[in-house]
Tab-separated table of C-alpha atoms and ligand atoms in Angstrom:
chain	number	residue	atom	x	y	z
A	132	MET	CA	0.000	0.000	0.000
A	133	GLY	CA	1.220	3.511	-0.803
A	134	ARG	CA	1.850	6.288	1.646
A	135	LYS	CA	-1.151	8.021	3.142
A	136	ILE	CA	-0.951	11.760	2.551
A	137	LEU	CA	-3.236	14.338	4.139
A	138	VAL	CA	-3.263	17.813	2.619
A	139	LEU	CA	-4.777	20.611	4.712
A	140	THR	CA	-5.431	23.559	2.439
A	141	GLY	CA	-6.044	27.076	3.723
A	142	SER	CA	-6.973	29.322	0.836
A	143	PRO	CA	-10.434	30.896	0.660
A	144	ARG	CA	-10.019	30.987	-3.153
A	145	LYS	CA	-11.298	27.629	-4.352
A	146	ASN	CA	-9.647	27.899	-7.774
A	147	GLY	CA	-6.742	30.059	-6.692
A	148	ASN	CA	-2.993	29.589	-6.864
A	149	THR	CA	-2.592	27.366	-3.815
A	150	ASN	CA	-5.295	24.916	-4.820
A	151	THR	CA	-3.936	24.838	-8.369
A	152	VAL	CA	-0.536	23.749	-7.053
A	153	VAL	CA	-2.198	21.278	-4.661
A	154	GLY	CA	-4.041	19.726	-7.629
A	155	TRP	CA	-0.747	19.121	-9.446
A	156	PHE	CA	0.885	17.854	-6.254
A	157	ALA	CA	-1.956	15.354	-5.673
A	158	GLU	CA	-1.763	14.210	-9.293
A	159	GLY	CA	1.952	13.445	-8.942
A	160	ALA	CA	1.533	11.736	-5.574
A	161	LYS	CA	-1.368	9.564	-6.770
A	162	GLU	CA	0.529	8.565	-9.913
A	163	ALA	CA	3.332	7.406	-7.643
A	164	GLY	CA	0.916	5.237	-5.659
A	165	ALA	CA	0.026	7.431	-2.687
A	166	ASP	CA	-3.395	7.672	-1.158
A	167	VAL	CA	-4.120	11.428	-1.049
A	168	GLU	CA	-6.867	13.147	0.926
A	169	VAL	CA	-7.370	16.899	0.667
A	170	ILE	CA	-9.301	18.781	3.354
A	171	ASP	CA	-10.115	22.445	2.802
A	172	THR	CA	-9.782	24.116	6.213
A	173	ALA	CA	-11.492	27.238	4.827
A	174	LEU	CA	-14.733	25.222	4.685
A	175	LEU	CA	-14.598	23.799	8.223
A	176	LYS	CA	-17.066	25.269	10.695
A	177	SER	CA	-15.180	26.169	13.851
A	178	ARG	CA	-16.867	26.849	17.175
A	179	ASN	CA	-14.427	29.245	18.817
A	180	ASN	CA	-12.402	30.659	15.923
A	181	GLY	CA	-9.198	29.022	17.102
A	182	CYS	CA	-7.629	27.341	20.106
A	183	ILE	CA	-9.110	28.870	23.274
A	184	ALA	CA	-6.390	27.380	25.505
A	185	CYS	CA	-8.980	25.636	27.685
A	186	LEU	CA	-6.323	22.922	28.264
A	187	GLY	CA	-9.072	20.284	28.100
A	188	CYS	CA	-6.817	18.252	25.785
A	189	GLN	CA	-3.994	18.342	28.336
A	190	LYS	CA	-6.238	17.010	31.117
A	191	SER	CA	-7.368	14.065	28.987
A	192	ASP	CA	-5.419	10.856	28.230
A	193	LYS	CA	-6.577	11.004	24.645
A	194	TYR	CA	-4.850	12.845	21.844
A	195	GLU	CA	-7.912	14.855	20.931
A	196	CYS	CA	-9.355	18.355	21.121
A	197	VAL	CA	-12.371	18.593	23.454
A	198	VAL	CA	-14.181	21.255	21.411
A	199	GLU	CA	-16.962	19.697	19.358
A	200	ASP	CA	-16.959	21.083	15.834
A	201	ASP	CA	-15.777	20.281	12.288
A	202	VAL	CA	-12.099	20.686	13.187
A	203	LYS	CA	-12.032	18.097	15.998
A	204	PRO	CA	-12.355	14.914	13.843
A	205	VAL	CA	-9.817	16.244	11.345
A	206	LEU	CA	-7.263	16.721	14.129
A	207	ALA	CA	-7.950	13.283	15.578
A	208	ARG	CA	-7.197	11.659	12.197
A	209	ILE	CA	-3.837	13.361	11.627
A	210	PRO	CA	-1.789	10.574	13.316
A	211	ASP	CA	-3.341	8.036	10.882
A	212	PHE	CA	-1.345	9.533	8.004
A	213	ASP	CA	2.299	9.169	6.936
A	214	VAL	CA	2.643	12.653	5.465
A	215	LEU	CA	0.937	15.875	6.509
A	216	VAL	CA	1.004	18.644	3.920
A	217	PHE	CA	0.009	22.195	4.797
A	218	ALA	CA	-0.959	24.274	1.762
A	219	THR	CA	-1.463	27.985	2.172
A	220	PRO	CA	-1.239	31.368	0.523
A	221	THR	CA	1.053	33.832	2.309
A	222	TYR	CA	-1.019	36.311	4.292
A	223	PHE	CA	1.013	39.093	5.874
A	224	PHE	CA	4.154	36.945	5.934
A	225	GLY	CA	2.418	34.009	7.606
A	226	PRO	CA	-0.003	31.196	6.724
A	227	SER	CA	-3.683	32.054	6.232
A	228	ALA	CA	-5.822	32.413	9.354
A	229	GLN	CA	-8.061	29.628	8.060
A	230	LEU	CA	-5.166	27.159	8.248
A	231	LYS	CA	-3.579	28.603	11.395
A	232	LEU	CA	-6.836	28.122	13.236
A	233	VAL	CA	-6.527	24.363	12.663
A	234	ILE	CA	-2.766	24.234	13.316
A	235	ASP	CA	-3.081	25.850	16.752
A	236	ARG	CA	-5.529	23.142	17.768
A	237	MET	CA	-2.858	20.509	16.989
A	238	TYR	CA	-1.830	21.403	20.530
A	239	SER	CA	-4.312	18.643	21.414
A	240	LEU	CA	-1.969	16.089	19.813
A	241	ILE	CA	0.900	17.039	22.127
A	242	LYS	CA	0.947	16.513	25.908
A	243	PHE	CA	3.018	19.002	27.838
A	244	ASP	CA	4.340	18.219	31.287
A	245	PRO	CA	5.096	21.564	32.970
A	246	THR	CA	6.714	19.913	36.015
A	247	GLU	CA	9.141	17.808	33.941
A	248	GLY	CA	9.418	20.442	31.230
A	249	ASN	CA	8.976	17.876	28.477
A	250	TYR	CA	6.239	16.696	26.145
A	251	VAL	CA	5.009	13.566	24.407
A	252	HIS	CA	3.008	13.176	21.237
A	253	ASN	CA	1.934	10.604	18.693
A	254	LEU	CA	3.259	12.439	15.651
A	255	GLY	CA	6.803	11.048	15.525
A	256	HIS	CA	6.174	8.972	12.379
A	257	LEU	CA	4.682	11.905	10.496
A	258	LYS	CA	6.584	13.665	7.735
A	259	TRP	CA	5.628	17.312	7.350
A	260	ALA	CA	5.479	19.280	4.132
A	261	LEU	CA	4.510	22.775	3.062
A	262	ILE	CA	3.090	24.141	-0.155
A	263	CYS	CA	3.090	27.912	0.039
A	264	THR	CA	2.259	30.513	-2.608
A	265	GLY	CA	2.856	34.231	-2.316
A	266	GLY	CA	2.326	37.258	-4.512
A	267	GLY	CA	5.667	38.841	-3.689
A	268	ASP	CA	9.307	37.874	-3.846
A	269	ILE	CA	10.485	34.668	-2.231
A	270	ARG	CA	12.117	36.662	0.593
A	271	PRO	CA	10.868	37.418	3.093
A	272	GLY	CA	7.309	36.263	2.106
A	273	VAL	CA	7.025	32.540	1.413
A	274	SER	CA	10.487	31.832	2.861
A	275	LEU	CA	9.345	33.214	6.211
A	276	VAL	CA	6.345	30.850	6.182
A	277	ASP	CA	8.735	28.032	5.276
A	278	LYS	CA	10.957	28.895	8.223
A	279	THR	CA	7.990	28.801	10.606
A	280	PHE	CA	6.869	25.354	9.438
A	281	LYS	CA	10.418	23.961	9.501
A	282	THR	CA	10.779	25.260	13.063
A	283	VAL	CA	7.524	23.691	14.215
A	284	ALA	CA	8.341	20.355	12.547
A	285	GLY	CA	11.778	20.429	14.196
A	286	PHE	CA	10.147	21.140	17.529
A	287	ILE	CA	8.265	17.841	17.364
A	288	GLY	CA	11.295	15.978	16.024
A	289	SER	CA	10.323	15.887	12.376
A	290	GLU	CA	11.320	17.697	9.192
A	291	CYS	CA	9.360	19.822	6.775
A	292	ASP	CA	9.990	19.584	3.052
A	293	SER	CA	8.574	22.454	1.026
A	294	LEU	CA	7.446	23.720	-2.340
A	295	LEU	CA	7.507	27.512	-2.378
A	296	VAL	CA	5.878	29.479	-5.174
A	297	SER	CA	6.604	33.217	-5.206
A	298	ASN	CA	5.341	35.938	-7.569
A	299	ALA	CA	1.958	34.207	-7.746
A	300	SER	CA	-0.537	36.947	-8.521
A	301	MET	CA	-4.172	36.816	-7.432
A	302	PHE	CA	-5.035	39.231	-10.246
A	303	SER	CA	-4.465	36.815	-13.107
A	304	ASP	CA	-4.678	33.116	-13.901
A	305	GLU	CA	-1.046	33.080	-15.018
A	306	LEU	CA	0.027	30.373	-12.595
A	307	LYS	CA	-2.390	27.880	-14.162
A	308	GLN	CA	-0.354	28.097	-17.398
A	309	ASN	CA	3.031	27.811	-15.678
A	310	SER	CA	4.417	24.466	-16.828
A	311	GLU	CA	7.597	24.869	-14.773
A	312	ILE	CA	5.664	25.139	-11.487
A	313	ARG	CA	3.387	22.330	-12.637
A	314	GLU	CA	6.398	20.064	-13.150
A	315	GLN	CA	7.823	21.055	-9.757
A	316	ALA	CA	4.513	20.292	-8.034
A	317	LEU	CA	4.124	16.932	-9.804
A	318	ALA	CA	7.692	16.032	-8.790
A	319	PHE	CA	7.055	17.146	-5.211
A	320	GLY	CA	4.010	14.860	-5.119
A	321	ARG	CA	6.015	11.921	-6.459
A	322	LYS	CA	8.788	12.616	-3.940
A	323	LEU	CA	6.478	12.634	-0.926
A	324	ALA	CA	4.691	9.513	-2.148
A	325	SER	CA	7.821	7.436	-1.833
B	530	FMN	C1	-4.799	39.269	2.944
B	530	FMN	C2	-3.677	38.966	2.000
B	530	FMN	C3	-2.377	39.111	2.443
B	530	FMN	C4	-1.312	38.799	1.604
B	530	FMN	N1	-0.033	38.905	2.082
B	530	FMN	C5	1.009	38.523	1.316
B	530	FMN	C6	2.341	38.552	1.841
B	530	FMN	O1	2.592	38.936	2.980
B	530	FMN	N2	3.357	38.150	1.033
B	530	FMN	C7	3.128	37.694	-0.251
B	530	FMN	O2	4.084	37.317	-0.939
B	530	FMN	N3	1.872	37.650	-0.771
B	530	FMN	C8	0.812	38.049	-0.014
B	530	FMN	N4	-0.474	37.970	-0.516
B	530	FMN	C9	-0.686	37.426	-1.877
B	530	FMN	C10	-1.060	35.939	-1.863
B	530	FMN	O3	-0.337	35.226	-0.879
B	530	FMN	C11	-0.765	35.234	-3.195
B	530	FMN	O4	-1.269	35.923	-4.292
B	530	FMN	C12	-1.287	33.810	-3.165
B	530	FMN	O5	-0.763	33.084	-4.249
B	530	FMN	C13	-2.791	33.722	-3.201
B	530	FMN	O6	-3.139	32.378	-3.097
B	530	FMN	P1	-4.578	31.823	-3.461
B	530	FMN	O7	-4.849	32.175	-4.875
B	530	FMN	O8	-4.463	30.372	-3.214
B	530	FMN	O9	-5.529	32.463	-2.504
B	530	FMN	C14	-1.564	38.319	0.283
B	530	FMN	C15	-2.884	38.203	-0.154
B	530	FMN	C16	-3.935	38.523	0.684
B	530	FMN	C17	-5.357	38.366	0.206
């Protein structure tokens, strides 16, 4: 059986740049035998608009968020995958709020022990990846988002491979015709599938 890949997308533009690249990525990964599931975080109904730091997850033995809404089951399924891909436009030098809202609630998958100063989680097997598009130059825009995701992945003992697409305008459909980016995204999909 091929690798199980979960893609969490965070663009409110259904047919925008990020989802275009994700489509190519998924095509490449599926061709290479991966099982790819894409979940659009912009469509998830969230009860509190983010993590409310209730610490309910830290008081429970389970690796799950206690807030009942659309995001909770998505979070609970993350450990079932081999690869977790975050796909986002750059918004003010960070990921979109739609995606960040889900990421912050991944706190529920990590147990912190304030007395010992350490933490345990069930994400050690997971490979992280980032697909990030931005309208501006690669620096600082998309590269800053890349740095954030690499830092977070490192924090939980993993690595984050990335496909960064700069100069991706929202005011034209130019990216859809960009065969170079298409090839890069297909190759990125094949790479993460194996
Ligand atoms: C609210 C907002 C903030 C943005 N901030 C940045 C930014 O800081 N850096 C950048 O390179 N592009 C920025 N952009 C441009 C988008 O990241 C870029 O065009 C992206 O490819 C859009 O992706 P989409 O079509 O998937 O929505 C911003 C766009 C919006 C709407």
